[in-house]
Amino acid sequence: MDDALDRGAFVALLERLLEGLVNGKTLFVEKCAACHTLARAGAKGVSGPNLDQAFQQSLKEGYERSTIQGIVHRQILYPNRMAQFDPQTGKQLPSMPADLVEGEDAEDVAAYVAMAASAPGEDTGRLAKAGQTQNDKVAQEEGGTLDIPTVASGALAYQFGSAEAKPGAITINSKNDASIPHDIAIEGNGVEEKGEVVQGGGTSTLKADLKPGDYTFYCSVPGHREGGMEGKLTVK
């Protein structure tokens, strides 16, 4: 009986740990992926430190992942308030906001980053599906209007991976319900247009006159397109 109870308690512990990692990855994709690169989370942000590279040497030197977890947790609780600048462009980089995640959520994010940083392979099972943003949905223009909203989580993705439209005048709208700022921009065949940067329920809108051909729609906020926030628009 005691062995059964012990096994049950062990299984329950594993379930709680998994739930924490799933929550941590989901929050990381929502709150952190716009700035940081972390391969196992599919994060390709470029305006903040690459977390795979940041801890690579420490892990090689024998640091435990529990130590990495503590470092990340402290950075979340006490983010750097000093202005940082891109060494190549000289432009000021966005600062990590205070209270980005709190309490157990901060612990879960730190646990996931510590587990995933510079780790080979891919997440599996329930963890693989957490925070997913990529999709193959195709947005369709209707009556000269094309709607390409962002994902609600604030991650670097639109709700559509591509779009199709007829030639002629078009209005492209991108509603963004997240707190992370995004916009909609388009380029190709001599066209370069972009809407305003919005957040919290705002809609970024642009108008263009498109000829048949291929175009790219994307988010022009620094680091977002580089992080994968773009798609193909086919006009035919």
Coordinates of N, CA, C and O in Angstrom, one line a residue, residues 51-52 54-65 68 114 116-119:
L51 N 19.1 33.4 -25.6 CA 19.2 32.7 -24.4 C 19.9 31.3 -24.6 O 20.5 30.8 -23.7
D52 N 19.9 30.8 -25.8 CA 20.7 29.6 -26.1 C 22.2 29.9 -26.0 O 22.9 29.1 -25.4
A54 N 23.5 32.5 -24.4 CA 23.8 33.1 -23.2 C 24.3 32.1 -22.1 O 25.2 32.4 -21.3
F55 N 23.8 30.9 -22.1 CA 24.1 29.9 -21.1 C 24.9 28.8 -21.6 O 25.2 27.8 -20.9
Q56 N 25.3 28.8 -22.9 CA 26.0 27.7 -23.5 C 27.3 27.4 -22.8 O 27.6 26.3 -22.5
Q57 N 28.1 28.5 -22.6 CA 29.4 28.3 -22.0 C 29.3 27.8 -20.6 O 30.1 27.0 -20.1
S58 N 28.4 28.4 -19.9 CA 28.2 28.0 -18.5 C 27.8 26.6 -18.3 O 28.3 25.9 -17.4
L59 N 27.0 26.1 -19.2 CA 26.6 24.7 -19.2 C 27.8 23.8 -19.5 O 28.0 22.7 -18.9
K60 N 28.6 24.2 -20.4 CA 29.8 23.5 -20.8 C 30.8 23.4 -19.6 O 31.5 22.4 -19.4
E61 N 30.8 24.4 -18.8 CA 31.7 24.5 -17.6 C 31.1 23.7 -16.4 O 31.8 23.7 -15.4
G62 N 30.0 23.1 -16.6 CA 29.4 22.3 -15.5 C 28.4 22.9 -14.7 O 28.0 22.3 -13.7
Y63 N 27.9 24.1 -15.0 CA 26.8 24.7 -14.2 C 25.6 23.8 -14.3 O 25.2 23.3 -15.4
E64 N 24.9 23.7 -13.2 CA 23.6 22.9 -13.2 C 22.5 23.8 -13.8 O 22.5 25.0 -13.6
R65 N 21.5 23.1 -14.4 CA 20.4 23.9 -14.9 C 19.6 24.5 -13.8 O 18.9 25.5 -14.0
I68 N 21.0 27.9 -13.5 CA 20.5 28.7 -14.6 C 19.1 29.2 -14.3 O 18.8 30.4 -14.5
A114 N 15.5 27.4 -18.2 CA 16.6 26.6 -17.8 C 16.6 25.3 -18.4 O 17.7 24.7 -18.7
A116 N 15.3 24.5 -21.4 CA 15.4 24.6 -22.8 C 16.7 25.2 -23.4 O 17.1 24.9 -24.5
A117 N 17.3 26.1 -22.6 CA 18.4 26.8 -23.1 C 19.6 25.9 -23.6 O 20.0 25.1 -22.8
S118 N 19.9 26.1 -24.8 CA 21.1 25.4 -25.4 C 20.9 23.9 -25.3 O 21.9 23.1 -25.3
A119 N 19.6 23.4 -25.3 CA 19.4 22.0 -25.2 C 19.1 21.4 -26.5 O 18.3 22.0 -27.3

